[in-house]
DNA sequence: GTGACACTTGATCGACGTTA
DNA sequence: TAACGTCGATCAAGTGTCAC
């Protein structure tokens, strides 16, 4: 097949339809001579005369007749392959997106996103990939996931990974309503002396809060470290622990459980939640639409 | 036989791929 | 990046067929 010029097959298809070198040339925008040369090359390639001169025009040989319909179908398929991708129609699309997201991001974004999909794109499924986001860029490059929602690490981005900002988040503290020491306000002294719950998705100690305290020569005690936020409100309710987490998560927990949201006693830099994807999907209409929907939900938070 | 039309063939040019 | 080879298109001339 490497020796077959596909353009010759389009010429042959036109020849079989017009039964004329001249009309084929007009149809393809070539000179009659060029089509004649093309027919000559086709004859060599196929090892058959393909079309022979008869009174009134050119007549296909038996081999050419046998080729006609398979050739027409093959060229139609090829044309579809080369044609521009069809526009994405969310209302009828059937597709699944694999999303790697921190559970914090799942909690904040998924309700709004799934509500939007139910209204606009009922055939689109979302599979959230659990994990500690150890190397989300590598998962994108390897094609294991379509999107990553999370807080970008400090390392270099892998080539080909694209990113856009979704929303900014600030930290708040959470304690149970009937906490014996904390009522509506948290002092720095309380913050350092009280035991903390700490969410460590990667199972590692330390983070922004510890860095801020260390700058002041302070250290907090982490009495409980858990890998996700699911259990946090339950342990805070059942203990005198306090926790520092994203404000959207804290306010959501406060609505459901008897918990109090408090400002941290020291300024803690916030963080940016981003959406990442691999450049191979950048121009894909469906992927582009999905990214815009995630961004839309984030903007509405 | 002649002219018109369609196809074939050879020479040439330019684009493109390969290679050093 | 330049030299070289290959290939497809065009031009021009030749050939075959058909109608008059």
CSV table of C-alpha atoms in Angstrom, one decimal, chain A residues 1-289:
chain,number,residue,atom,x,y,z
A,1,UNK,CA,0.0,0.0,0.0
A,2,UNK,CA,3.0,2.3,0.6
A,3,UNK,CA,3.4,2.4,-3.2
A,4,UNK,CA,-0.2,3.3,-3.9
A,5,UNK,CA,-0.9,7.0,-4.4
A,6,UNK,CA,-4.3,7.5,-2.8
A,7,UNK,CA,-4.9,10.4,-5.2
A,8,UNK,CA,-4.9,7.9,-8.0
A,9,UNK,CA,-7.8,6.1,-6.4
A,10,UNK,CA,-9.8,9.3,-6.6
A,11,UNK,CA,-9.0,9.6,-10.2
A,12,UNK,CA,-10.0,6.0,-10.8
A,13,UNK,CA,-13.3,6.6,-9.0
A,14,UNK,CA,-14.0,9.6,-11.2
A,15,UNK,CA,-13.1,7.7,-14.3
A,16,UNK,CA,-15.4,4.9,-13.4
A,17,UNK,CA,-18.2,7.3,-12.8
A,18,UNK,CA,-17.7,9.6,-15.9
A,19,UNK,CA,-16.4,6.9,-18.3
A,20,UNK,CA,-14.3,9.7,-19.8
A,21,UNK,CA,-10.8,11.0,-19.3
A,22,UNK,CA,-11.9,14.5,-20.4
A,23,UNK,CA,-14.9,14.7,-18.0
A,24,UNK,CA,-12.8,13.3,-15.2
A,25,UNK,CA,-10.2,16.0,-15.8
A,26,UNK,CA,-12.9,18.7,-15.7
A,27,UNK,CA,-14.3,17.2,-12.5
A,28,UNK,CA,-11.0,17.0,-10.7
A,29,UNK,CA,-9.6,20.4,-12.0
A,30,UNK,CA,-6.8,18.7,-14.0
A,31,UNK,CA,-5.9,18.7,-17.6
A,32,UNK,CA,-7.0,15.8,-19.8
A,33,UNK,CA,-3.3,14.9,-20.2
A,34,UNK,CA,-2.8,14.7,-16.5
A,35,UNK,CA,-5.7,12.3,-16.1
A,36,UNK,CA,-4.4,10.2,-19.0
A,37,UNK,CA,-1.0,10.0,-17.2
A,38,UNK,CA,-2.7,9.1,-14.0
A,39,UNK,CA,-4.7,6.3,-15.8
A,40,UNK,CA,-1.4,5.0,-17.1
A,41,UNK,CA,0.1,4.8,-13.6
A,42,UNK,CA,-3.1,3.2,-12.3
A,43,UNK,CA,-2.8,0.6,-15.1
A,44,UNK,CA,0.8,-0.2,-13.9
A,45,UNK,CA,-0.2,-0.3,-10.2
A,46,UNK,CA,-3.3,-2.5,-10.8
A,47,UNK,CA,-1.8,-4.6,-13.5
A,48,UNK,CA,-5.0,-4.1,-15.6
A,49,UNK,CA,-6.2,-1.9,-18.4
A,50,UNK,CA,-9.0,-0.7,-16.1
A,51,UNK,CA,-10.7,1.3,-18.9
A,52,UNK,CA,-10.5,0.6,-22.6
A,53,UNK,CA,-11.5,2.8,-25.5
A,54,UNK,CA,-14.8,1.8,-27.1
A,55,UNK,CA,-17.1,3.6,-29.5
A,56,UNK,CA,-18.6,6.4,-27.5
A,57,UNK,CA,-16.1,6.6,-24.7
A,58,UNK,CA,-14.2,4.4,-22.3
A,59,UNK,CA,-15.5,1.1,-20.9
A,60,UNK,CA,-14.4,-0.4,-17.6
A,61,UNK,CA,-12.8,-3.8,-17.6
A,62,UNK,CA,-14.2,-6.6,-15.4
A,63,UNK,CA,-11.5,-5.8,-12.8
A,64,UNK,CA,-12.5,-2.2,-12.8
A,65,UNK,CA,-16.2,-3.1,-12.5
A,66,UNK,CA,-15.3,-5.3,-9.5
A,67,UNK,CA,-13.4,-2.4,-7.9
A,68,UNK,CA,-16.0,0.3,-8.4
A,69,UNK,CA,-18.3,-0.2,-5.3
A,70,UNK,CA,-15.6,-1.2,-2.8
A,71,UNK,CA,-13.5,1.8,-4.0
A,72,UNK,CA,-16.5,4.2,-3.7
A,73,UNK,CA,-17.1,3.0,-0.1
A,74,UNK,CA,-13.4,3.2,0.9
A,75,UNK,CA,-13.0,6.7,-0.5
A,76,UNK,CA,-16.2,7.8,1.4
A,77,UNK,CA,-14.8,6.4,4.6
A,78,UNK,CA,-11.4,8.2,3.9
A,79,UNK,CA,-13.2,11.5,3.3
A,80,UNK,CA,-15.0,11.2,6.6
A,81,UNK,CA,-11.7,10.5,8.4
A,82,UNK,CA,-10.1,13.6,6.9
A,83,UNK,CA,-13.1,15.8,7.2
A,84,UNK,CA,-13.3,18.4,10.0
A,85,UNK,CA,-14.7,17.0,13.3
A,86,UNK,CA,-18.4,17.5,13.7
A,87,UNK,CA,-19.5,20.1,16.1
A,88,UNK,CA,-20.2,18.8,19.6
A,89,UNK,CA,-23.8,18.5,20.5
A,90,UNK,CA,-24.1,18.1,24.3
A,91,UNK,CA,-27.8,17.2,24.3
A,92,UNK,CA,-27.2,14.0,22.2
A,93,UNK,CA,-23.5,13.3,23.0
A,94,UNK,CA,-22.7,9.9,24.5
A,95,UNK,CA,-19.3,10.2,26.2
A,96,UNK,CA,-17.4,9.5,29.5
A,97,UNK,CA,-14.9,11.8,31.0
A,98,UNK,CA,-12.3,10.5,33.5
A,99,UNK,CA,-11.5,13.2,36.0
A,100,UNK,CA,-8.8,13.1,38.6
A,101,UNK,CA,-9.7,15.4,41.5
A,102,UNK,CA,-8.9,15.9,45.1
A,103,UNK,CA,-11.8,15.1,47.3
A,104,UNK,CA,-12.0,18.8,48.3
A,105,UNK,CA,-12.5,19.7,44.6
A,106,UNK,CA,-15.0,16.8,44.2
A,107,UNK,CA,-17.0,18.1,47.1
A,108,UNK,CA,-17.1,21.7,45.9
A,109,UNK,CA,-17.6,21.2,42.1
A,110,UNK,CA,-19.3,17.9,41.4
A,111,UNK,CA,-22.8,18.8,42.7
A,112,UNK,CA,-23.0,21.8,40.4
A,113,UNK,CA,-21.3,20.0,37.5
A,114,UNK,CA,-23.6,17.0,37.6
A,115,UNK,CA,-26.7,19.2,37.9
A,116,UNK,CA,-25.6,21.0,34.8
A,117,UNK,CA,-24.8,17.8,32.9
A,118,UNK,CA,-28.2,16.4,33.9
A,119,UNK,CA,-29.9,19.4,32.3
A,120,UNK,CA,-27.7,19.9,29.2
A,121,UNK,CA,-25.9,16.7,28.5
A,122,UNK,CA,-27.7,13.7,29.9
A,123,UNK,CA,-25.5,11.3,27.9
A,124,UNK,CA,-22.3,12.4,29.4
A,125,UNK,CA,-20.9,10.4,32.3
A,126,UNK,CA,-18.1,11.4,34.8
A,127,UNK,CA,-15.8,8.9,36.3
A,128,UNK,CA,-13.8,10.5,39.1
A,129,UNK,CA,-10.5,8.8,39.6
A,130,UNK,CA,-9.6,8.5,43.3
A,131,UNK,CA,-6.0,9.0,44.3
A,132,UNK,CA,-3.6,11.1,46.1
A,133,UNK,CA,-2.8,13.2,43.0
A,134,UNK,CA,0.8,12.0,43.3
A,135,UNK,CA,1.6,12.8,39.7
A,136,UNK,CA,-1.5,14.2,37.9
A,137,UNK,CA,0.5,15.5,34.9
A,138,UNK,CA,1.9,12.0,34.2
A,139,UNK,CA,-1.7,10.7,34.3
A,140,UNK,CA,-2.7,13.3,31.7
A,141,UNK,CA,0.3,12.6,29.5
A,142,UNK,CA,-0.3,8.8,29.7
A,143,UNK,CA,-4.0,9.3,28.8
A,144,UNK,CA,-5.2,7.7,32.0
A,145,UNK,CA,-7.4,10.7,32.8
A,146,UNK,CA,-9.0,13.4,30.7
A,147,UNK,CA,-9.0,16.2,33.3
A,148,UNK,CA,-7.3,17.0,36.6
A,149,UNK,CA,-8.9,19.4,39.1
A,150,UNK,CA,-6.7,20.3,42.0
A,151,UNK,CA,-4.0,22.5,43.4
A,152,UNK,CA,-0.9,22.5,41.2
A,153,UNK,CA,2.3,21.3,42.8
A,154,UNK,CA,5.5,23.4,42.9
A,155,UNK,CA,7.4,21.2,40.4
A,156,UNK,CA,7.8,21.8,36.7
A,157,UNK,CA,4.8,21.0,34.5
A,158,UNK,CA,5.2,18.2,32.0
A,159,UNK,CA,5.4,19.2,28.4
A,160,UNK,CA,2.0,19.3,26.7
A,161,UNK,CA,0.0,19.8,29.9
A,162,UNK,CA,-2.3,22.9,29.7
A,163,UNK,CA,-3.9,24.6,32.7
A,164,UNK,CA,-6.5,27.2,33.6
A,165,UNK,CA,-7.4,28.8,36.9
A,166,UNK,CA,-10.8,27.7,38.3
A,167,UNK,CA,-11.1,29.6,41.6
A,168,UNK,CA,-9.2,31.0,44.6
A,169,UNK,CA,-9.7,29.5,48.0
A,170,UNK,CA,-8.8,30.8,51.5
A,171,UNK,CA,-8.4,28.9,54.7
A,172,UNK,CA,-10.8,28.8,57.6
A,173,UNK,CA,-10.8,26.9,60.9
A,174,UNK,CA,-13.5,24.6,62.1
A,175,UNK,CA,-14.4,23.5,65.7
A,176,UNK,CA,-17.5,22.0,67.2
A,177,UNK,CA,-20.2,24.4,68.5
A,178,UNK,CA,-19.9,23.2,72.1
A,179,UNK,CA,-16.1,23.4,72.1
A,180,UNK,CA,-15.0,24.1,75.8
A,181,UNK,CA,-12.3,26.6,74.7
A,182,UNK,CA,-13.3,28.0,71.4
A,183,UNK,CA,-16.4,30.2,71.1
A,184,UNK,CA,-16.7,32.4,68.0
A,185,UNK,CA,-13.0,33.4,67.9
A,186,UNK,CA,-9.7,31.6,67.8
A,187,UNK,CA,-6.6,33.1,69.4
A,188,UNK,CA,-3.1,32.3,68.2
A,189,UNK,CA,-2.4,30.8,71.6
A,190,UNK,CA,-5.4,28.5,71.3
A,191,UNK,CA,-4.5,27.6,67.7
A,192,UNK,CA,-1.1,26.4,68.8
A,193,UNK,CA,-2.1,24.7,72.0
A,194,UNK,CA,-5.2,22.8,70.7
A,195,UNK,CA,-4.8,19.5,69.0
A,196,UNK,CA,-5.4,19.6,65.2
A,197,UNK,CA,-6.9,17.3,62.7
A,198,UNK,CA,-4.9,17.4,59.5
A,199,UNK,CA,-5.9,16.2,56.0
A,200,UNK,CA,-2.9,14.8,54.3
A,201,UNK,CA,-3.9,13.3,50.9
A,202,UNK,CA,-0.3,12.1,50.3
A,203,UNK,CA,0.3,11.0,53.8
A,204,UNK,CA,3.0,13.5,54.4
A,205,UNK,CA,3.4,15.9,57.3
A,206,UNK,CA,3.7,19.6,56.9
A,207,UNK,CA,2.0,22.1,54.6
A,208,UNK,CA,1.2,25.8,54.3
A,209,UNK,CA,-0.2,26.1,57.9
A,210,UNK,CA,2.9,24.6,59.4
A,211,UNK,CA,5.1,26.8,57.2
A,212,UNK,CA,3.3,29.9,58.5
A,213,UNK,CA,3.7,28.8,62.1
A,214,UNK,CA,7.3,27.9,61.6
A,215,UNK,CA,8.0,31.5,60.3
A,216,UNK,CA,6.8,32.6,63.8
A,217,UNK,CA,8.8,30.0,65.6
A,218,UNK,CA,5.6,28.1,66.4
A,219,UNK,CA,4.6,24.4,66.1
A,220,UNK,CA,1.1,22.9,66.2
A,221,UNK,CA,0.3,19.4,67.3
A,222,UNK,CA,-1.4,17.2,64.8
A,223,UNK,CA,-3.3,14.6,66.8
A,224,UNK,CA,-5.1,13.1,63.8
A,225,UNK,CA,-4.0,12.9,60.2
A,226,UNK,CA,-6.5,11.5,57.6
A,227,UNK,CA,-6.2,11.1,53.9
A,228,UNK,CA,-9.5,12.9,52.9
A,229,UNK,CA,-12.1,15.3,54.1
A,230,UNK,CA,-15.0,12.8,54.4
A,231,UNK,CA,-14.3,11.9,58.1
A,232,UNK,CA,-13.4,15.4,59.2
A,233,UNK,CA,-16.7,16.8,60.4
A,234,UNK,CA,-17.4,13.6,62.3
A,235,UNK,CA,-14.1,13.6,64.2
A,236,UNK,CA,-14.4,17.3,64.9
A,237,UNK,CA,-17.9,16.8,66.4
A,238,UNK,CA,-16.7,13.9,68.5
A,239,UNK,CA,-13.6,15.6,69.9
A,240,UNK,CA,-12.0,18.9,70.9
A,241,UNK,CA,-9.9,18.9,67.7
A,242,UNK,CA,-9.8,21.9,65.4
A,243,UNK,CA,-9.1,21.7,61.7
A,244,UNK,CA,-7.9,24.2,59.0
A,245,UNK,CA,-9.4,23.7,55.6
A,246,UNK,CA,-10.8,25.5,52.6
A,247,UNK,CA,-13.6,28.0,53.3
A,248,UNK,CA,-16.1,26.5,50.9
A,249,UNK,CA,-15.7,23.1,52.5
A,250,UNK,CA,-15.9,24.6,56.0
A,251,UNK,CA,-19.1,26.6,55.3
A,252,UNK,CA,-20.7,23.5,53.7
A,253,UNK,CA,-19.9,21.5,56.9
A,254,UNK,CA,-21.2,24.2,59.1
A,255,UNK,CA,-24.6,24.1,57.3
A,256,UNK,CA,-25.0,20.4,57.9
A,257,UNK,CA,-23.4,19.8,61.4
A,258,UNK,CA,-23.2,21.9,64.6
A,259,UNK,CA,-19.9,23.3,63.8
A,260,UNK,CA,-18.4,26.8,64.0
A,261,UNK,CA,-16.3,28.4,61.2
A,262,UNK,CA,-13.6,30.6,62.5
A,263,UNK,CA,-11.0,32.9,60.9
A,264,UNK,CA,-7.4,31.6,61.4
A,265,UNK,CA,-5.5,33.7,64.0
A,266,UNK,CA,-2.7,34.2,61.6
A,267,UNK,CA,-2.8,35.2,57.9
A,268,UNK,CA,-2.5,32.0,55.9
A,269,UNK,CA,-2.0,32.4,52.1
A,270,UNK,CA,-4.8,31.0,50.1
A,271,UNK,CA,-4.5,28.6,47.2
A,272,UNK,CA,-5.6,28.4,43.6
A,273,UNK,CA,-7.6,25.4,42.2
A,274,UNK,CA,-6.8,24.7,38.6
A,275,UNK,CA,-8.1,22.6,35.7
A,276,UNK,CA,-5.5,20.7,33.7
A,277,UNK,CA,-5.6,18.7,30.5
A,278,UNK,CA,-3.3,17.4,27.8
A,279,UNK,CA,-2.8,19.3,24.6
A,280,UNK,CA,-4.0,16.3,22.6
A,281,UNK,CA,-7.5,17.2,23.8
A,282,UNK,CA,-7.1,21.0,23.4
A,283,UNK,CA,-9.0,21.3,20.2
A,284,UNK,CA,-11.5,18.4,20.7
A,285,UNK,CA,-15.0,20.0,20.7
A,286,UNK,CA,-16.4,17.7,23.4
A,287,UNK,CA,-13.4,18.2,25.6
A,288,UNK,CA,-13.5,22.0,25.1
A,289,UNK,CA,-17.2,22.0,26.0
